[in-house]
Short mmCIF file of C-alpha atoms in Angstrom, two decimals:
data_model
loop_
_atom_site.label_atom_id
_atom_site.label_comp_id
_atom_site.label_asym_id
_atom_site.label_seq_id
_atom_site.Cartn_x
_atom_site.Cartn_y
_atom_site.Cartn_z
CA MET A 1 -10.46 21.03 20.94
CA ILE A 2 -12.87 23.78 19.95
CA GLU A 3 -11.53 26.97 18.42
CA ILE A 4 -13.84 29.83 17.70
CA GLN A 5 -12.49 32.82 15.84
CA ASN A 6 -14.21 36.10 15.00
CA LEU A 7 -17.55 34.37 14.91
CA THR A 8 -20.31 36.65 13.67
CA LYS A 9 -23.85 35.78 12.66
CA LYS A 10 -26.28 38.24 11.18
CA PHE A 11 -29.93 37.65 10.46
CA GLY A 12 -30.68 40.45 8.05
CA GLN A 13 -30.07 43.62 10.00
CA ILE A 14 -29.90 41.91 13.37
CA THR A 15 -26.51 40.82 14.65
CA ALA A 16 -27.18 37.77 16.81
CA VAL A 17 -23.55 36.89 17.47
CA ASP A 18 -20.89 39.54 17.32
CA ASN A 19 -17.23 38.64 16.93
CA LEU A 20 -16.88 35.81 19.43
CA ASN A 21 -13.44 34.45 20.18
CA PHE A 22 -12.68 31.62 22.55
CA THR A 23 -11.17 28.18 22.70
CA VAL A 24 -12.06 25.18 24.79
CA GLU A 25 -9.33 22.80 25.86
CA LYS A 26 -9.57 19.04 25.86
CA GLY A 27 -11.54 17.73 28.84
CA GLU A 28 -12.72 21.16 29.87
CA ILE A 29 -16.29 21.96 30.82
CA LEU A 30 -17.12 25.45 29.66
CA GLY A 31 -20.21 27.19 30.93
CA PHE A 32 -21.99 29.37 28.45
CA LEU A 33 -24.05 32.00 30.22
CA GLY A 34 -26.24 34.78 29.08
CA PRO A 35 -29.71 36.23 29.36
CA ASN A 36 -32.44 35.11 26.96
CA GLY A 37 -31.70 36.11 23.40
CA ALA A 38 -28.01 36.67 24.07
CA GLY A 39 -27.00 34.36 21.22
CA LYS A 40 -26.20 31.18 23.15
CA THR A 41 -28.30 28.86 21.02
CA THR A 42 -27.24 30.53 17.79
CA THR A 43 -23.59 30.06 18.72
CA MET A 44 -24.17 26.40 19.54
CA ASN A 45 -26.05 25.88 16.29
CA ILE A 46 -23.08 27.30 14.42
CA ILE A 47 -20.54 25.18 16.30
CA THR A 48 -22.49 22.04 15.41
CA GLY A 49 -22.85 23.00 11.76
CA TYR A 50 -26.63 23.42 11.83
CA LEU A 51 -26.23 27.07 10.92
CA SER A 52 -23.48 28.77 8.98
CA SER A 53 -21.74 31.82 10.35
CA THR A 54 -21.73 35.11 8.50
CA GLU A 55 -18.07 35.55 9.34
CA GLY A 56 -15.44 33.71 11.30
CA THR A 57 -14.49 30.09 11.73
CA VAL A 58 -15.24 27.21 14.04
CA LYS A 59 -12.85 24.31 14.34
CA VAL A 60 -13.75 21.10 16.12
CA CYS A 61 -10.78 18.83 16.80
CA GLY A 62 -8.88 20.70 14.10
CA HIS A 63 -11.59 20.29 11.47
CA ASP A 64 -13.33 23.36 10.13
CA ILE A 65 -17.10 22.89 10.42
CA VAL A 66 -17.70 24.45 6.99
CA GLU A 67 -14.71 23.05 5.09
CA GLU A 68 -14.80 19.51 6.49
CA PRO A 69 -18.30 19.16 7.93
CA LEU A 70 -18.43 15.37 8.02
CA GLU A 71 -15.08 15.05 9.81
CA ALA A 72 -15.99 17.73 12.33
CA LYS A 73 -19.47 16.34 12.96
CA ARG A 74 -18.00 12.92 13.63
CA HIS A 75 -16.48 14.40 16.81
CA LEU A 76 -19.65 16.15 17.92
CA GLY A 77 -22.59 15.24 20.09
CA TYR A 78 -25.34 17.83 20.29
CA LEU A 79 -28.26 18.16 22.63
CA PRO A 80 -30.32 21.10 21.36
CA GLU A 81 -32.75 23.03 23.51
CA HIS A 82 -35.61 20.80 22.43
CA PRO A 83 -34.25 17.26 22.25
CA PRO A 84 -34.55 16.04 18.65
CA LEU A 85 -36.44 12.79 19.10
CA TYR A 86 -38.46 10.62 16.75
CA THR A 87 -41.50 10.07 18.90
CA ASP A 88 -42.82 7.14 16.87
CA MET A 89 -39.89 4.92 17.84
CA THR A 90 -39.05 3.17 21.07
CA VAL A 91 -36.09 4.47 23.04
CA ARG A 92 -33.92 1.53 22.02
CA GLU A 93 -34.88 1.77 18.35
CA PHE A 94 -34.20 5.47 18.35
CA LEU A 95 -30.75 5.04 19.86
CA TYR A 96 -29.94 2.32 17.31
CA PHE A 97 -30.99 4.70 14.57
CA VAL A 98 -28.73 7.43 15.95
CA SER A 99 -25.80 5.03 16.17
CA GLU A 100 -26.32 4.12 12.52
CA LEU A 101 -26.58 7.79 11.67
CA LYS A 102 -23.30 8.44 13.48
CA LYS A 103 -21.73 5.46 11.76
CA VAL A 104 -20.96 3.55 14.93
CA ASN A 105 -19.63 0.08 14.26
CA ARG A 106 -22.57 -2.31 14.38
CA ARG A 107 -20.83 -4.64 16.80
CA GLN A 108 -19.91 -1.84 19.18
CA ALA A 109 -23.34 -0.22 19.00
CA ARG A 110 -25.09 -2.84 21.10
CA GLY A 111 -22.78 -2.56 24.09
CA GLN A 112 -22.49 1.20 23.77
CA ILE A 113 -26.24 1.74 23.76
CA ARG A 114 -26.60 -0.52 26.78
CA ASP A 115 -23.93 1.43 28.68
CA ILE A 116 -25.35 4.82 27.77
CA MET A 117 -28.89 3.84 28.72
CA GLU A 118 -27.52 2.65 32.06
CA LEU A 119 -25.57 5.88 32.50
CA VAL A 120 -28.47 8.26 31.96
CA GLY A 121 -30.94 5.95 33.68
CA ILE A 122 -33.33 5.04 30.90
CA THR A 123 -32.78 1.28 30.76
CA HIS A 124 -36.16 0.56 32.30
CA VAL A 125 -37.99 2.60 29.65
CA SER A 126 -35.96 1.31 26.71
CA ASN A 127 -38.90 -0.48 25.12
CA ARG A 128 -41.36 2.36 25.49
CA LEU A 129 -42.32 4.76 22.74
CA VAL A 130 -40.50 8.05 23.06
CA ASN A 131 -43.85 9.77 22.62
CA ASN A 132 -45.13 8.31 25.90
CA LEU A 133 -42.19 9.45 28.03
CA SER A 134 -42.33 12.38 30.41
CA LYS A 135 -40.41 15.55 29.65
CA GLY A 136 -37.60 14.56 32.01
CA TYR A 137 -37.13 11.20 30.37
CA LYS A 138 -37.26 12.73 26.91
CA GLN A 139 -34.48 15.04 28.03
CA ARG A 140 -32.46 12.03 29.16
CA VAL A 141 -33.01 10.26 25.85
CA GLY A 142 -31.81 13.48 24.20
CA LEU A 143 -28.67 13.35 26.29
CA ALA A 144 -28.21 9.65 25.48
CA GLN A 145 -28.50 10.51 21.79
CA ALA A 146 -25.72 13.09 22.13
CA LEU A 147 -23.45 10.56 23.85
CA ILE A 148 -23.74 7.93 21.14
CA GLY A 149 -20.54 7.40 19.22
CA SER A 150 -18.66 8.72 22.30
CA PRO A 151 -17.90 12.05 20.62
CA ASP A 152 -14.94 14.08 21.86
CA VAL A 153 -17.01 17.21 22.07
CA LEU A 154 -20.43 17.57 23.65
CA ILE A 155 -22.58 20.63 23.08
CA LEU A 156 -25.42 20.78 25.58
CA ASP A 157 -28.03 23.49 25.30
CA GLU A 158 -29.77 23.87 28.67
CA PRO A 159 -29.60 20.18 29.51
CA THR A 160 -31.46 20.36 32.83
CA VAL A 161 -34.51 22.28 31.66
CA GLY A 162 -37.74 20.50 32.49
CA LEU A 163 -36.25 18.04 34.95
CA ASP A 164 -37.37 17.65 38.54
CA PRO A 165 -34.91 18.66 41.29
CA ILE A 166 -33.64 15.13 41.89
CA GLN A 167 -33.10 14.55 38.19
CA ILE A 168 -31.34 17.89 37.90
CA ILE A 169 -28.83 16.86 40.55
CA GLU A 170 -28.30 13.50 38.84
CA ILE A 171 -27.81 15.01 35.41
CA ARG A 172 -25.41 17.64 36.76
CA LYS A 173 -23.34 14.95 38.42
CA LEU A 174 -23.41 12.99 35.20
CA ILE A 175 -22.24 15.94 33.13
CA LYS A 176 -19.49 16.68 35.62
CA ALA A 177 -18.37 13.07 35.38
CA LEU A 178 -18.37 13.26 31.59
CA GLY A 179 -15.88 16.12 31.66
CA GLY A 180 -12.30 15.01 31.38
CA GLU A 181 -13.11 12.35 28.83
CA HIS A 182 -15.29 14.68 26.78
CA THR A 183 -14.90 18.36 26.09
CA ILE A 184 -18.16 20.03 26.98
CA ILE A 185 -19.82 23.34 26.23
CA LEU A 186 -22.88 23.79 28.38
CA SER A 187 -25.33 26.62 28.07
CA THR A 188 -27.66 27.52 30.85
CA HIS A 189 -29.18 30.39 32.66
CA ILE A 190 -29.33 28.51 35.93
CA LEU A 191 -26.34 29.98 37.70
CA PRO A 192 -25.66 27.52 40.54
CA GLU A 193 -25.42 24.90 37.81
CA VAL A 194 -22.46 26.70 36.31
CA SER A 195 -20.60 27.12 39.58
CA PHE A 196 -21.20 23.44 40.30
CA ILE A 197 -20.19 21.98 36.96
CA CYS A 198 -17.96 24.36 35.05
CA LYS A 199 -14.31 25.17 35.35
CA ARG A 200 -14.58 28.19 33.13
CA VAL A 201 -17.41 30.52 32.23
CA VAL A 202 -18.14 32.61 29.18
CA ILE A 203 -20.78 35.22 29.79
CA ILE A 204 -22.28 36.62 26.63
CA ASN A 205 -24.67 39.47 26.31
CA LYS A 206 -26.20 40.79 23.10
CA GLY A 207 -23.99 38.50 21.08
CA ARG A 208 -20.74 39.66 22.61
CA ILE A 209 -18.47 38.16 25.20
CA ALA A 210 -18.96 40.15 28.39
CA ALA A 211 -16.60 38.09 30.52
CA ILE A 212 -14.58 34.91 30.31
CA ASP A 213 -12.90 33.43 33.38
CA THR A 214 -13.23 30.88 36.17
CA PRO A 215 -16.24 31.42 38.44
CA GLU A 216 -13.91 32.22 41.39
CA ASN A 217 -11.86 34.79 39.51
CA LEU A 218 -14.99 36.40 38.21
CA SER A 219 -16.36 36.93 41.67
CA GLN A 220 -13.03 38.31 42.92
CA ASN A 221 -12.34 40.68 40.09
CA LEU A 222 -15.75 42.10 39.92
CA ARG A 223 -16.02 43.05 43.53
CA ASN A 224 -14.48 46.40 44.25
CA PHE A 225 -15.26 46.20 47.95
CA THR A 226 -15.50 43.55 50.64
CA LYS A 227 -18.62 43.26 52.63
CA PHE A 228 -19.25 41.70 56.07
CA THR A 229 -22.06 41.38 58.49
CA ILE A 230 -20.96 41.40 62.06
CA LYS A 231 -22.89 40.93 65.32
CA ILE A 232 -21.54 42.79 68.33
CA GLU A 233 -22.77 43.05 71.89
CA GLY A 234 -22.81 46.66 73.10
CA PRO A 235 -24.60 49.97 72.70
CA ASP A 236 -25.16 50.61 69.01
CA SER A 237 -24.09 54.23 68.69
CA GLU A 238 -20.77 53.62 70.44
CA VAL A 239 -19.98 50.41 68.55
CA ALA A 240 -20.79 52.06 65.23
CA LYS A 241 -18.46 54.91 66.05
CA LEU A 242 -15.70 52.43 66.92
CA LEU A 243 -16.19 50.52 63.71
CA LYS A 244 -16.02 53.69 61.65
CA SER A 245 -12.79 54.65 63.33
CA VAL A 246 -11.02 51.51 62.04
CA ASP A 247 -8.65 52.20 59.15
CA GLY A 248 -10.01 50.97 55.84
CA VAL A 249 -13.65 50.75 56.81
CA GLN A 250 -15.63 52.81 54.34
CA TYR A 251 -19.19 52.24 55.34
CA VAL A 252 -21.06 51.02 58.42
CA GLU A 253 -24.74 50.40 58.68
CA LEU A 254 -26.81 49.12 61.54
CA ALA A 255 -29.00 46.36 60.20
CA GLY A 256 -30.76 45.39 63.42
CA TYR A 257 -30.56 45.86 67.17
CA GLN A 258 -32.04 43.65 69.86
CA ASP A 259 -31.18 42.94 73.51
CA ASN A 260 -28.02 45.01 73.40
CA VAL A 261 -26.78 43.07 70.30
CA GLY A 262 -26.45 44.95 67.04
CA SER A 263 -25.80 43.51 63.61
CA TYR A 264 -23.85 45.79 61.33
CA VAL A 265 -22.93 45.72 57.68
CA ILE A 266 -19.36 46.83 56.99
CA GLU A 267 -17.82 47.59 53.64
CA SER A 268 -14.18 48.15 52.99
CA SER A 269 -12.10 48.53 49.87
CA LYS A 270 -11.17 45.30 48.11
CA ASP A 271 -7.46 45.21 48.88
CA VAL A 272 -7.76 45.82 52.65
CA ASP A 273 -8.66 43.10 55.10
CA VAL A 274 -10.30 44.92 58.05
CA ARG A 275 -11.26 41.87 60.07
CA ARG A 276 -8.21 41.93 62.37
CA PRO A 277 -8.20 45.68 63.10
CA VAL A 278 -11.92 45.49 63.80
CA PHE A 279 -11.31 42.70 66.30
CA HIS A 280 -8.53 44.59 68.08
CA GLN A 281 -10.54 47.77 68.23
CA LEU A 282 -13.56 46.03 69.73
CA SER A 283 -11.59 43.91 72.19
CA LYS A 284 -9.91 47.05 73.45
CA HIS A 285 -13.33 48.23 74.55
CA SER A 286 -14.57 44.76 75.55
CA TYR A 287 -17.38 44.54 73.04
CA PRO A 288 -17.55 40.85 72.10
CA ILE A 289 -18.02 39.79 68.49
CA LEU A 290 -20.79 37.19 68.32
CA GLU A 291 -20.76 36.56 64.62
CA LEU A 292 -18.73 37.58 61.59
CA ARG A 293 -19.82 36.64 58.09
CA SER A 294 -18.39 37.76 54.78
CA TYR A 295 -20.60 38.30 51.77
CA ASP A 296 -19.39 36.24 48.85
CA MET A 297 -20.46 37.59 45.56
CA SER A 298 -22.62 34.93 44.00
CA LEU A 299 -22.70 34.21 40.32
CA GLU A 300 -26.11 35.85 40.29
CA ASP A 301 -24.56 39.13 41.39
CA ILE A 302 -21.79 38.82 38.83
CA PHE A 303 -24.20 37.99 36.10
CA LEU A 304 -26.47 40.89 36.92
CA GLN A 305 -23.59 43.27 37.22
CA ILE A 306 -22.02 42.30 33.91
CA THR A 307 -25.20 42.20 31.92
CA THR A 308 -26.50 45.47 33.34
CA GLU A 309 -23.15 47.22 32.98
CA GLU A 310 -23.27 46.36 29.30
CA LYS A 311 -26.72 47.80 29.09
CA GLU A 312 -25.55 51.09 30.51
CA VAL A 313 -22.80 51.31 27.92
CA VAL A 314 -25.31 50.77 25.16
CA MET B 1 -28.13 7.48 3.85
CA LEU B 2 -29.07 3.88 4.60
CA ALA B 3 -29.91 4.73 8.20
CA ILE B 4 -32.27 7.49 7.06
CA LEU B 5 -33.84 5.29 4.39
CA LYS B 6 -34.53 2.56 6.96
CA ARG B 7 -35.87 4.99 9.51
CA GLU B 8 -38.21 6.67 6.99
CA LEU B 9 -39.55 3.36 5.75
CA LYS B 10 -40.27 2.35 9.33
CA ALA B 11 -41.94 5.70 9.94
CA TYR B 12 -44.29 5.11 7.01
CA PHE B 13 -45.38 1.77 8.39
CA TYR B 14 -45.45 2.80 12.07
CA SER B 15 -48.12 5.33 11.24
CA PRO B 16 -51.30 4.40 9.38
CA MET B 17 -50.09 6.62 6.51
CA ALA B 18 -48.57 3.96 4.27
CA TYR B 19 -51.42 1.48 4.84
CA ILE B 20 -54.08 4.06 4.08
CA LEU B 21 -52.37 5.33 0.93
CA ILE B 22 -51.60 1.85 -0.37
CA GLY B 23 -55.16 0.83 0.47
CA VAL B 24 -56.64 3.78 -1.40
CA PHE B 25 -54.37 3.07 -4.33
CA ILE B 26 -55.45 -0.59 -4.47
CA LEU B 27 -59.09 0.46 -4.25
CA LEU B 28 -58.77 2.88 -7.15
CA ALA B 29 -56.63 0.49 -9.19
CA SER B 30 -59.19 -2.30 -8.69
CA ALA B 31 -62.05 -0.06 -9.73
CA SER B 32 -60.08 0.88 -12.81
CA PHE B 33 -59.24 -2.74 -13.60
CA ARG B 34 -62.90 -3.74 -13.26
CA PHE B 35 -63.65 -1.15 -15.90
CA VAL B 36 -60.98 -2.63 -18.16
CA ILE B 37 -62.46 -6.11 -17.75
CA TYR B 38 -65.92 -4.86 -18.66
CA THR B 39 -64.70 -3.23 -21.82
CA GLY B 40 -62.68 -6.29 -22.78
CA ILE B 41 -58.95 -6.71 -22.28
CA VAL B 42 -57.83 -5.06 -25.45
CA ASP B 43 -56.45 -1.70 -24.56
CA PHE B 44 -54.81 -1.34 -21.19
CA SER B 45 -53.88 2.31 -21.57
CA SER B 46 -57.02 3.61 -19.82
CA PHE B 47 -56.04 1.55 -16.76
CA PHE B 48 -52.68 3.34 -16.54
CA LEU B 49 -54.22 6.73 -17.23
CA ASN B 50 -56.60 6.22 -14.34
CA LEU B 51 -53.76 5.16 -12.04
CA ARG B 52 -51.99 8.34 -13.05
CA VAL B 53 -54.89 10.47 -11.82
CA ALA B 54 -54.98 8.56 -8.54
CA LEU B 55 -51.27 9.26 -8.10
CA PHE B 56 -51.83 13.01 -8.52
CA VAL B 57 -53.39 12.96 -5.08
CA ILE B 58 -51.72 10.00 -3.40
CA LEU B 59 -48.09 10.89 -4.03
CA PRO B 60 -48.24 14.49 -2.72
CA ILE B 61 -49.78 13.09 0.48
CA LEU B 62 -47.08 10.43 0.64
CA THR B 63 -44.26 12.96 0.37
CA MET B 64 -45.62 16.00 2.19
CA ARG B 65 -44.27 15.05 5.61
CA ILE B 66 -40.91 13.79 4.47
CA LEU B 67 -38.82 16.90 5.22
CA ALA B 68 -41.40 19.34 6.59
CA GLU B 69 -42.05 17.17 9.64
CA ASP B 70 -38.37 17.09 10.64
CA ARG B 71 -38.25 20.83 10.35
CA LYS B 72 -41.35 21.24 12.50
CA THR B 73 -40.37 18.84 15.27
CA GLY B 74 -36.69 19.82 15.34
CA THR B 75 -35.38 16.38 14.45
CA GLU B 76 -33.68 18.00 11.48
CA LYS B 77 -31.17 19.32 14.00
CA LEU B 78 -30.17 15.75 14.69
CA LEU B 79 -29.98 14.89 10.99
CA LEU B 80 -28.11 18.02 9.96
CA THR B 81 -25.54 17.83 12.76
CA SER B 82 -24.81 14.15 12.11
CA PRO B 83 -21.94 13.02 9.92
CA VAL B 84 -24.29 12.52 6.97
CA SER B 85 -24.01 14.55 3.77
CA LEU B 86 -26.97 16.61 2.63
CA THR B 87 -27.14 14.55 -0.55
CA GLY B 88 -27.25 11.36 1.50
CA LEU B 89 -29.99 12.78 3.69
CA ILE B 90 -32.21 13.89 0.80
CA LEU B 91 -31.58 10.72 -1.18
CA GLY B 92 -32.43 8.53 1.81
CA LYS B 93 -35.69 10.38 2.31
CA TYR B 94 -36.50 10.25 -1.40
CA LEU B 95 -35.83 6.54 -1.73
CA ALA B 96 -38.02 5.75 1.29
CA ALA B 97 -41.02 7.41 -0.38
CA PHE B 98 -40.07 5.77 -3.66
CA PHE B 99 -40.08 2.29 -2.08
CA VAL B 100 -43.54 2.81 -0.65
CA TYR B 101 -44.62 3.81 -4.13
CA LEU B 102 -43.00 0.70 -5.60
CA ILE B 103 -45.06 -1.41 -3.22
CA MET B 104 -48.18 0.25 -4.64
CA VAL B 105 -47.09 -0.49 -8.19
CA VAL B 106 -46.24 -4.08 -7.36
CA THR B 107 -49.76 -4.72 -6.01
CA THR B 108 -51.14 -4.05 -9.49
CA PHE B 109 -49.15 -7.01 -10.84
CA VAL B 110 -52.03 -9.11 -9.61
CA TYR B 111 -54.16 -7.74 -12.45
CA GLN B 112 -51.47 -8.51 -14.95
CA VAL B 113 -51.36 -12.10 -13.74
CA ILE B 114 -55.08 -12.29 -14.47
CA VAL B 115 -54.55 -10.77 -17.88
CA VAL B 116 -51.72 -13.16 -18.71
CA ALA B 117 -53.82 -16.11 -17.53
CA TYR B 118 -56.45 -15.22 -20.11
CA SER B 119 -54.42 -13.85 -22.99
CA GLY B 120 -51.42 -16.13 -22.54
CA HIS B 121 -48.77 -13.49 -23.08
CA VAL B 122 -47.33 -10.29 -21.63
CA SER B 123 -47.70 -7.42 -24.02
CA ALA B 124 -44.75 -5.16 -24.65
CA GLN B 125 -47.08 -2.24 -24.29
CA THR B 126 -47.83 -3.20 -20.70
CA VAL B 127 -44.14 -3.56 -19.80
CA GLY B 128 -43.45 -0.15 -21.34
CA ALA B 129 -46.39 1.34 -19.49
CA TYR B 130 -45.04 0.02 -16.19
CA VAL B 131 -41.64 1.53 -16.83
CA GLY B 132 -43.43 4.80 -17.57
CA LEU B 133 -45.60 4.49 -14.47
CA ILE B 134 -42.60 3.97 -12.21
CA LEU B 135 -40.66 6.85 -13.76
CA PHE B 136 -43.68 9.14 -13.66
CA GLY B 137 -44.31 8.34 -9.98
CA ALA B 138 -40.64 8.81 -9.18
CA SER B 139 -40.79 12.28 -10.75
CA VAL B 140 -43.90 13.29 -8.80
CA ILE B 141 -42.20 12.09 -5.60
CA ALA B 142 -39.20 14.26 -6.45
CA ILE B 143 -41.55 17.26 -6.81
CA GLY B 144 -43.07 16.33 -3.46
CA VAL B 145 -39.69 16.11 -1.73
CA LEU B 146 -38.75 19.53 -3.05
CA ALA B 147 -42.08 21.00 -1.93
CA SER B 148 -41.62 19.45 1.50
CA SER B 149 -38.21 21.08 1.86
CA LEU B 150 -39.69 24.54 1.35
CA THR B 151 -41.92 24.73 4.39
CA GLU B 152 -42.44 23.33 7.87
CA SER B 153 -46.14 22.89 7.23
CA GLN B 154 -47.07 19.51 5.84
CA VAL B 155 -50.33 20.86 4.49
CA ILE B 156 -48.62 23.59 2.52
CA ALA B 157 -46.07 21.09 1.21
CA GLY B 158 -48.87 18.76 0.09
CA VAL B 159 -50.81 21.53 -1.60
CA VAL B 160 -47.74 22.93 -3.35
CA SER B 161 -46.77 19.58 -4.81
CA PHE B 162 -50.36 18.80 -5.81
CA VAL B 163 -50.70 22.15 -7.56
CA SER B 164 -47.33 21.66 -9.27
CA VAL B 165 -48.41 18.29 -10.65
CA MET B 166 -51.72 19.78 -11.77
CA LEU B 167 -49.79 22.54 -13.48
CA MET B 168 -47.75 19.91 -15.31
CA TRP B 169 -50.97 18.32 -16.44
CA ALA B 170 -52.33 21.66 -17.62
CA ILE B 171 -49.13 22.36 -19.54
CA GLY B 172 -49.39 19.01 -21.29
CA SER B 173 -53.06 19.53 -22.19
CA ALA B 174 -52.37 23.07 -23.33
CA GLY B 175 -49.71 21.64 -25.63
CA THR B 176 -52.35 19.54 -27.36
CA TYR B 177 -54.55 22.58 -28.01
CA VAL B 178 -51.85 25.05 -28.93
CA GLY B 179 -50.20 22.81 -31.48
CA GLY B 180 -47.18 23.76 -33.55
CA ILE B 181 -43.72 24.23 -32.06
CA ALA B 182 -45.05 25.88 -28.92
CA GLY B 183 -47.36 22.94 -28.34
CA LYS B 184 -44.51 20.51 -28.84
CA ALA B 185 -42.39 22.43 -26.39
CA LEU B 186 -45.14 22.40 -23.77
CA LYS B 187 -45.62 18.67 -24.22
CA TRP B 188 -41.89 18.19 -24.01
CA ILE B 189 -41.76 19.88 -20.61
CA SER B 190 -44.76 18.13 -19.06
CA ILE B 191 -43.96 14.98 -17.10
CA ILE B 192 -47.55 13.93 -17.66
CA ALA B 193 -47.83 14.25 -21.42
CA ARG B 194 -44.73 12.10 -21.68
CA PHE B 195 -46.25 9.41 -19.53
CA ASP B 196 -49.27 9.28 -21.80
CA ASN B 197 -46.97 8.26 -24.66
CA PHE B 198 -45.77 5.29 -22.63
CA THR B 199 -49.30 4.02 -22.13
CA ARG B 200 -49.84 4.09 -25.87
CA GLY B 201 -46.92 1.76 -26.26
CA ILE B 202 -44.40 4.33 -27.42
CA PHE B 203 -41.19 3.44 -25.63
CA ASP B 204 -38.79 6.30 -26.03
CA VAL B 205 -35.30 6.23 -24.50
CA SER B 206 -35.10 10.00 -24.57
CA THR B 207 -38.17 10.10 -22.31
CA VAL B 208 -36.45 7.81 -19.82
CA VAL B 209 -33.48 10.15 -19.86
CA TYR B 210 -35.86 13.08 -19.46
CA TYR B 211 -37.49 11.58 -16.36
CA LEU B 212 -34.18 10.70 -14.75
CA SER B 213 -32.86 14.23 -15.41
CA PHE B 214 -36.06 15.69 -14.01
CA ILE B 215 -35.69 13.70 -10.79
CA PHE B 216 -32.03 14.64 -10.56
CA ILE B 217 -32.80 18.35 -10.96
CA MET B 218 -35.61 18.30 -8.37
CA LEU B 219 -33.39 16.59 -5.80
CA PHE B 220 -30.48 18.83 -6.65
CA ILE B 221 -32.63 21.90 -6.00
CA THR B 222 -33.77 20.35 -2.71
CA VAL B 223 -30.15 19.98 -1.61
CA ARG B 224 -29.52 23.59 -2.58
CA VAL B 225 -32.58 24.70 -0.59
CA TYR B 226 -31.09 23.08 2.50
CA GLU B 227 -27.67 24.48 1.80
CA ARG B 228 -29.15 27.94 1.51
CA ARG B 229 -31.26 27.63 4.63
CA ARG B 230 -28.12 27.06 6.70
CA TRP B 231 -27.18 30.66 5.95
CA THR B 232 -30.55 32.31 6.31
CA LYS B 233 -32.66 30.49 8.87
CA GLY B 234 -32.91 31.67 12.44
#
């Protein structure tokens, strides 16, 4: 659906986007992650034809954005960082204007606008001036604008910025529901959003792809150890010694001790599962395990690790 | 293009902008017409020359927001990522401003009705002067659209187009003083000196062609400005 090849964008001496390559399949929701200034918005501006790349090509539904801009743009819906709204129009008027702009059949436009307004929850403000809407509602009108003409590809630049927590949940659900029918690229720096919505993640840093995979794979591949916290009843020095004696355990630390119950942090190498040997060892000495919890590497950890690793290289 | 034209026309009349500018134009035109009546309805050229001066100020204000505002508020992202060609976009914007200008011109027909009521006929000179007035205004609007494409500040756009028109005036006047071939050349370039010929009843087809070419070139450069910005802007 979207093919990006060797995409490079230079602003004078500064390279904002450096040789990006990735494709997005039909119906996929791709998360586009990166710290501020990583080149997310620039990349999205190039995909939508607002900017031209210095090198490389972007194809949307098989149409090159530079060679056949009108064909490619017909398949695109774009919600930029700041929703592009004419504030002197009412919501309904504005959406009619956009549908004319996107050359939606006049007869279809009416029903489509009604459905979209229902979908993003702006029907009750449809006759109000865009100028008088709150930030959250403006954001929704921006999303509605992108959906008009039911484009195959949606490019959403930080779609949940400025919304209240309830709205954020609603919009995330909405975006998730839109996947399948639409191909979506979604940029954000809110990480739980990505793990909730996206099937695949591209992490970019300083204009380059730092990682590209599913959120699950990313967290597995990046961890080179497994980490547990474990609560055990028994004298701490003896239990710690026992834990250390288990094959595969590389590191034990006492995190807290109260009323003869210690909580320990255990690390082992990635490919060894030490939970069973630990159990056997402790049961042999009748020290009961009260709690066992594994640390899952969150997207935050991955993100930090990738973006800081890059920094070290530079 | 049609969608943009409609939207821009609405925008003019949603804000007080169009009403104020048309109002000011009518005020100045009426004052000028009163003067014509006092001096006797013989020569109408001073009426058109006065309108011309009013337009020096009114048209740059009319056009200054037309592209600069979209750039400032970010709505140009919507326009430029829609399946609309750049030419269609610029032309839609241009025509919207042109239509508002046409409304201004049409209001002055009232005076001509009065003139015809008294004199009993429409003079060819007046018809020619109207053609000139419309073409002249259309050219100034084209300058304004180009100026508006160069910056995101409406004020700068307005000032640039006003100064450009003033420069055109200066070139035309300079032509009169310089004389000779150089003077002719200067007068040939100036969109204002050419308009003055119309008001004197000189209807020249080559001047019509000149104005249309001028408008075409201004709009063509505007399209190129946008094309170029796609590669350079951040």
